[in-house]
Coordinates of C-alpha atoms in Angstrom, one line a residue:
X434 CA -142.3 35.1 56.7
X435 CA -140.4 38.2 55.7
X436 CA -140.1 41.1 58.2
X437 CA -140.5 38.9 61.3
X438 CA -137.8 38.6 63.9
X439 CA -136.1 35.2 63.6
X440 CA -133.9 35.3 66.8
X441 CA -136.6 34.4 69.3
X442 CA -136.1 31.7 71.9
X443 CA -138.3 28.6 71.9
X444 CA -141.2 29.2 74.5
X445 CA -141.3 27.2 77.7
X446 CA -144.3 25.3 76.3
X447 CA -144.3 24.1 72.7
X448 CA -148.1 23.9 72.2
X449 CA -150.5 26.7 71.4
X450 CA -154.3 26.7 71.9
X451 CA -156.2 29.0 69.6
X452 CA -159.8 30.1 70.2
X453 CA -161.8 32.6 68.1
X454 CA -164.3 33.2 65.4
X455 CA -164.3 32.5 61.6
X456 CA -161.1 34.5 61.1
X457 CA -159.1 32.4 63.5
X458 CA -160.8 29.3 62.0
X459 CA -159.2 30.3 58.7
X460 CA -162.2 31.3 56.6
X461 CA -161.0 33.5 53.8
X462 CA -157.6 31.9 53.5
X463 CA -156.9 29.9 50.4
X464 CA -155.7 26.9 52.5
X465 CA -155.5 26.1 56.2
X466 CA -151.8 26.4 56.0
X467 CA -152.2 30.2 55.2
X468 CA -154.5 31.1 58.1
X469 CA -152.9 33.5 60.5
X470 CA -153.0 31.1 63.5
X471 CA -151.0 28.5 61.6
X472 CA -148.5 31.0 60.2
X473 CA -147.9 32.6 63.6
X474 CA -147.6 29.2 65.3
X475 CA -145.0 28.2 62.8
X476 CA -143.0 31.4 63.3
X477 CA -143.2 30.9 67.1
X478 CA -142.2 27.2 67.0
X479 CA -145.5 26.2 68.5
X480 CA -147.7 23.2 67.7
X481 CA -151.1 24.6 66.8
X482 CA -154.4 23.4 68.3
X483 CA -157.2 25.4 66.8
X484 CA -160.7 25.3 68.3
X485 CA -162.2 28.4 66.6
X486 CA -165.7 28.4 65.3
X487 CA -167.7 30.7 63.0
X488 CA -169.7 33.4 64.7
X489 CA -168.2 32.7 68.1
X490 CA -167.6 35.4 70.7
X491 CA -167.1 36.1 74.3
X492 CA -170.8 36.8 75.0
X493 CA -172.7 34.8 72.3
X494 CA -175.2 32.3 73.7
X495 CA -174.3 28.7 72.7
X496 CA -171.1 29.7 70.9
X497 CA -168.7 31.3 73.4
X498 CA -164.9 31.4 73.5
X499 CA -165.2 29.8 77.0
X500 CA -166.8 26.7 75.3
X501 CA -163.8 26.4 73.0
X502 CA -161.6 26.4 76.1
X503 CA -163.7 23.5 77.4
X504 CA -163.1 21.7 74.1
X505 CA -159.4 22.3 74.4
X506 CA -159.4 21.0 78.0
X507 CA -161.2 17.9 76.9
X508 CA -158.7 17.2 74.1
X509 CA -156.3 14.6 75.5
X510 CA -154.2 14.5 72.3
X511 CA -151.4 16.6 73.7
X512 CA -149.8 17.4 77.1
X513 CA -151.6 20.4 78.5
X514 CA -148.7 21.3 80.8
X515 CA -146.7 21.9 77.6
X516 CA -149.1 24.6 76.4
X517 CA -147.0 27.8 76.2
X518 CA -149.7 30.1 74.8
X519 CA -153.5 30.4 74.8
X520 CA -154.7 32.8 72.1
X521 CA -158.1 34.3 72.6
X522 CA -158.8 36.0 69.3
X523 CA -162.3 37.5 68.9
X524 CA -164.5 40.6 69.2
X525 CA -165.9 41.4 65.8
X526 CA -169.0 39.2 66.3
X527 CA -169.8 40.3 69.8
X528 CA -172.7 42.6 70.6
X529 CA -172.5 46.3 71.7
X530 CA -175.8 46.0 73.7
X531 CA -174.2 45.2 77.1
X532 CA -170.6 46.4 77.3
X533 CA -170.4 45.9 81.1
X534 CA -171.4 42.2 80.7
X535 CA -169.0 42.0 77.7
X536 CA -166.1 43.2 79.7
X537 CA -166.9 40.8 82.6
X538 CA -167.2 37.9 80.1
X539 CA -163.7 38.6 78.7
X540 CA -162.2 38.8 82.2
X541 CA -163.9 35.5 83.2
X542 CA -162.7 33.8 80.0
X543 CA -159.1 34.9 80.6
X544 CA -159.4 33.7 84.2
X545 CA -160.7 30.3 83.0
X546 CA -157.8 30.0 80.5
X547 CA -155.3 30.6 83.3
X548 CA -156.9 27.9 85.4
X549 CA -157.1 25.3 82.6
X550 CA -153.5 26.1 81.3
X551 CA -151.6 27.5 84.3
X552 CA -148.2 27.3 82.5
X553 CA -149.4 29.3 79.5
X554 CA -149.2 33.0 78.6
X555 CA -152.7 34.2 77.8
X556 CA -152.9 36.4 74.7
X557 CA -156.0 38.4 73.9
X558 CA -156.1 39.5 70.3
X559 CA -158.6 42.4 70.0
X560 CA -160.8 42.0 67.0
X561 CA -158.7 40.3 64.3
X562 CA -160.5 40.6 60.9
X563 CA -161.8 43.1 58.4
X564 CA -164.5 45.7 58.4
X565 CA -167.2 44.4 56.0
X566 CA -168.2 46.4 53.0
X567 CA -170.9 49.1 53.5
X568 CA -170.4 49.1 57.3
X569 CA -171.6 52.5 58.5
X570 CA -169.7 54.8 60.8
X571 CA -172.0 54.2 63.7
X572 CA -171.6 50.4 63.5
X573 CA -167.8 50.9 63.4
X574 CA -167.9 53.2 66.4
X575 CA -170.0 50.8 68.4
X576 CA -167.7 47.9 67.5
X577 CA -164.8 50.1 68.7
X578 CA -166.4 50.3 72.2
X579 CA -166.6 46.5 72.2
X580 CA -162.9 46.3 71.3
X581 CA -162.1 48.8 74.1
X582 CA -164.0 46.6 76.5
X583 CA -161.9 43.6 75.5
X584 CA -158.7 45.7 75.7
X585 CA -159.4 46.9 79.2
X586 CA -160.5 43.5 80.5
X587 CA -157.4 41.9 79.0
X588 CA -155.1 44.5 80.5
X589 CA -156.7 44.2 83.9
X590 CA -156.4 40.4 83.8
X591 CA -152.7 40.6 83.0
X592 CA -153.0 39.1 79.6
X593 CA -150.8 40.0 76.6
X594 CA -153.2 42.3 74.7
X595 CA -152.7 42.7 70.9
X596 CA -154.6 45.9 70.4
X597 CA -157.1 46.9 67.7
X598 CA -156.2 44.1 65.2
X599 CA -159.3 45.2 63.2
X600 CA -157.1 48.2 62.0
X601 CA -154.6 45.9 60.3
X602 CA -156.9 44.9 57.5
X603 CA -159.6 47.5 58.0
X604 CA -161.8 47.9 54.9
X605 CA -158.9 47.5 52.5
X606 CA -160.2 45.4 49.6
X607 CA -156.7 44.1 49.0
X608 CA -156.9 42.4 52.4
X609 CA -160.5 41.4 52.2
X610 CA -162.1 38.0 51.4
X611 CA -165.7 38.0 52.6
X612 CA -167.5 39.5 55.6
X613 CA -165.0 40.0 58.4
X614 CA -162.6 37.4 56.9
X615 CA -159.3 38.5 55.4
X616 CA -157.6 36.9 52.4
X617 CA -154.1 35.4 52.4
X618 CA -152.4 38.7 52.6
X619 CA -154.6 39.9 55.4
X620 CA -153.9 36.6 57.2
X621 CA -150.1 37.2 56.8
X622 CA -150.3 40.6 58.3
X623 CA -152.4 39.4 61.3
X624 CA -149.8 36.6 61.9
X625 CA -147.0 39.2 61.8
X626 CA -148.8 41.3 64.4
X627 CA -149.2 38.3 66.7
X628 CA -145.5 37.3 66.3
X629 CA -144.3 40.8 66.9
X630 CA -146.5 41.2 70.0
X631 CA -145.3 37.9 71.5
X632 CA -141.7 38.7 70.8
X633 CA -142.1 42.1 72.4
X634 CA -143.8 40.5 75.4
X635 CA -140.8 38.2 75.9
X636 CA -138.5 41.2 76.0
X637 CA -136.4 40.1 73.0
X638 CA -134.3 42.8 71.3
X639 CA -135.6 43.6 67.8
X640 CA -132.6 45.8 66.9
X641 CA -129.4 44.5 65.5
X642 CA -127.2 43.3 68.4
X643 CA -124.0 45.1 69.1
X644 CA -121.0 43.2 67.8
X645 CA -118.1 45.7 68.2
X646 CA -116.9 45.1 71.7
X647 CA -113.3 46.5 71.2
X648 CA -111.9 47.7 74.6
X649 CA -110.4 51.2 74.7
X650 CA -107.5 51.8 77.0
X651 CA -106.4 55.3 78.3
X652 CA -102.9 56.3 78.9
X653 CA -101.7 56.1 82.6
X654 CA -100.3 59.5 82.2
X655 CA -103.5 61.3 81.2
X656 CA -104.4 64.4 83.1
X657 CA -106.5 63.7 86.1
X658 CA -108.4 67.0 85.9
X659 CA -109.2 66.4 82.3
X660 CA -110.7 63.0 83.1
X661 CA -112.9 64.6 85.8
X662 CA -114.2 67.3 83.4
X663 CA -115.0 64.7 80.8
X664 CA -116.8 62.5 83.4
X665 CA -118.8 65.5 84.5
X666 CA -119.8 66.3 80.9
X667 CA -120.8 62.7 80.3
X668 CA -123.0 62.7 83.4
X669 CA -124.7 65.9 82.3
X670 CA -125.2 64.7 78.8
X671 CA -126.7 61.4 80.1
X672 CA -129.1 63.4 82.3
X673 CA -130.2 65.5 79.3
X674 CA -130.6 62.5 77.2
X675 CA -132.6 60.7 79.8
X676 CA -134.9 63.7 80.2
X677 CA -135.3 64.3 76.5
X678 CA -138.6 62.9 75.2
X679 CA -138.0 60.5 72.4
X680 CA -140.3 59.8 69.5
X681 CA -141.1 56.4 71.0
X682 CA -142.0 58.0 74.4
X683 CA -144.2 60.6 72.7
X684 CA -145.9 57.8 70.7
X685 CA -146.4 55.8 73.9
X686 CA -147.8 58.9 75.7
X687 CA -150.2 59.6 72.8
X688 CA -151.2 56.0 72.8
X689 CA -151.9 56.1 76.5
X690 CA -153.9 59.3 76.2
X691 CA -155.9 57.7 73.4
X692 CA -156.5 54.6 75.5
X693 CA -157.6 56.8 78.5
X694 CA -160.0 58.7 76.2
X695 CA -161.4 55.4 74.9
X696 CA -161.7 54.0 78.4
X697 CA -163.6 57.1 79.5
X698 CA -165.9 56.9 76.5
X699 CA -166.5 53.2 77.3
X700 CA -167.4 54.0 80.9
X701 CA -169.9 56.7 79.6
X702 CA -171.5 54.2 77.3
X703 CA -171.7 51.5 80.0
X704 CA -173.3 54.1 82.4
X705 CA -175.8 55.1 79.7
X706 CA -176.6 51.4 79.0
X707 CA -177.1 50.8 82.7
X708 CA -179.3 53.8 83.0
X709 CA -181.4 52.5 80.1
X710 CA -181.6 49.1 81.7
X711 CA -182.6 50.7 84.9
X712 CA -185.3 52.7 83.1
X713 CA -186.6 49.5 81.4
X714 CA -186.6 47.7 84.7
X715 CA -188.6 50.6 86.3
X716 CA -191.1 50.4 83.4
X717 CA -191.4 46.6 84.0
X718 CA -191.9 47.3 87.7
X719 CA -194.6 49.8 87.0
X720 CA -196.3 47.3 84.7
X721 CA -196.0 44.6 87.3
X722 CA -197.5 46.9 89.9
X723 CA -200.4 47.8 87.6
X724 CA -200.9 44.0 87.0
X725 CA -200.8 43.4 90.7
X726 CA -203.4 46.1 91.4
X727 CA -205.7 44.6 88.7
X728 CA -205.2 41.2 90.3
X729 CA -206.0 42.6 93.7
X730 CA -209.1 44.3 92.4
X731 CA -210.2 41.0 90.8
X732 CA -209.5 39.2 94.0
X733 CA -211.6 41.7 96.0
X734 CA -214.4 41.2 93.5
X735 CA -214.1 37.4 93.8
X736 CA -214.1 37.7 97.6
X737 CA -217.2 39.8 97.4
X738 CA -219.0 37.3 95.1
X739 CA -217.9 34.5 97.4
X740 CA -219.3 36.3 100.4
X741 CA -222.6 36.8 98.6
X742 CA -222.7 33.1 97.8
X743 CA -221.8 32.2 101.4
X744 CA -224.5 34.6 102.7
X745 CA -227.0 33.1 100.3
X746 CA -226.0 29.7 101.5
X747 CA -226.5 30.8 105.1
X748 CA -230.0 32.1 104.3
X749 CA -230.7 28.9 102.5
X750 CA -229.5 26.9 105.5
X751 CA -231.7 28.9 107.8
X752 CA -234.6 28.3 105.5
X753 CA -233.9 24.6 105.4
X754 CA -233.6 24.6 109.2
X755 CA -237.0 26.3 109.4
X756 CA -238.6 23.9 106.9
X757 CA -237.0 20.9 108.8
X758 CA -238.4 22.2 112.1
X759 CA -241.8 22.6 110.4
X760 CA -241.6 19.1 109.0
X761 CA -240.7 17.8 112.4
X762 CA -243.7 19.6 114.0
X763 CA -246.0 18.3 111.3
X764 CA -244.6 14.9 111.8
X765 CA -245.4 15.1 115.5
X766 CA -249.0 16.3 114.7
X767 CA -249.4 13.4 112.2
X768 CA -248.1 11.0 114.8
X769 CA -250.6 12.3 117.3
X770 CA -253.4 12.1 114.8
X771 CA -252.4 8.6 113.9
X772 CA -252.6 7.7 117.6
X773 CA -256.0 9.4 117.9
X774 CA -257.3 7.5 114.8
X775 CA -256.0 4.3 116.3
X776 CA -257.8 5.0 119.6
X777 CA -261.0 5.9 117.7
X778 CA -260.7 2.7 115.7
X779 CA -260.4 0.6 118.9
X780 CA -263.3 2.5 120.4
X781 CA -265.5 2.1 117.3
X782 CA -264.6 -1.6 117.0
X783 CA -265.7 -2.0 120.7
X784 CA -268.9 -0.2 120.0
X785 CA -269.6 -2.3 117.0
X786 CA -269.0 -5.4 119.0
X787 CA -271.4 -4.3 121.6
X788 CA -274.0 -3.3 119.1
X789 CA -273.7 -6.7 117.5
X790 CA -274.3 -8.3 120.8
X791 CA -277.5 -6.3 121.3
X792 CA -278.8 -7.1 117.9
X793 CA -278.1 -10.8 118.5
X794 CA -279.9 -10.6 121.9
X795 CA -282.9 -8.9 120.4
X796 CA -283.1 -11.5 117.7
X797 CA -283.3 -14.2 120.3
X798 CA -285.5 -12.0 122.5
X799 CA -283.0 -12.2 125.2
X800 CA -282.1 -9.5 127.7
X801 CA -278.9 -7.7 127.1
X802 CA -277.1 -6.2 130.1
X803 CA -274.0 -3.9 130.5

């Protein structure tokens, strides 16, 4: 690959784990060999292990970068202690709706990668891919906040952050395949950015090394005072040079100011989102309180109805008790009447018997006594 430093040292680990979305998967490249993860792995002398999936992201339910790390951890086809780099390359498919959760998800994913591959350098590529056609300015700005969240989380987690990779291809049709996916040329530029970032992270010199090491000798008879003056002038020149802002320093200062501005903007958005979430929770609480009040009123009405039923039951029970008592009294009277009837029957039977005896005596003209 032209334009990429070829003097790098072989990393401590010779394997690389790649996680990401469709761009890292290679969608848009003419062949798998031309996807940027494969190109960068080749330039860095790393054996590529690619677990990227379409529409994946840090905070996408059922399709997270963290799940790809699980797949890498479960893959026993290579020695995990020889993984030199874990590349987490995503951001363009993640949602703007909860930036605080987004930032936390990135930090958690980086922490997980460190635990699973403790010998590896974790690299967070911020939004590799293209800006799709007809994307409006508001959508681009919102996505910028997502990328800032990834950048801040990656920096805080001490990962190597390759910043704003979305800008490499942008909306340039010469770099664009479909959707967020770059073509072969876009893939090549993404790979170059990865390699350059890794080389810079390793501290390797990118300039031409110094080869002229000819030693210069001074004459033993040189004037001592002259040497002192020259030494003083050199020290003053060195101080001026050290204090002079270079173009690189100015660029770095501007970059840091831009990052600070972006971070402040992100914090404002997060605060606004949290306030909106709080307002929504307050509305939900008010709805729940109204529902609770309605339920309490319904319960009070039900209790009132139940009390009425219980009261009615109490009245009915009293009525039943009165009827039962009346029945018992009537039963007593009936019993007494039955006894009286029985006594009368006995008496009548006795009288009939006596009458029969008298009739019999009269018929026989006898005397009846008693």
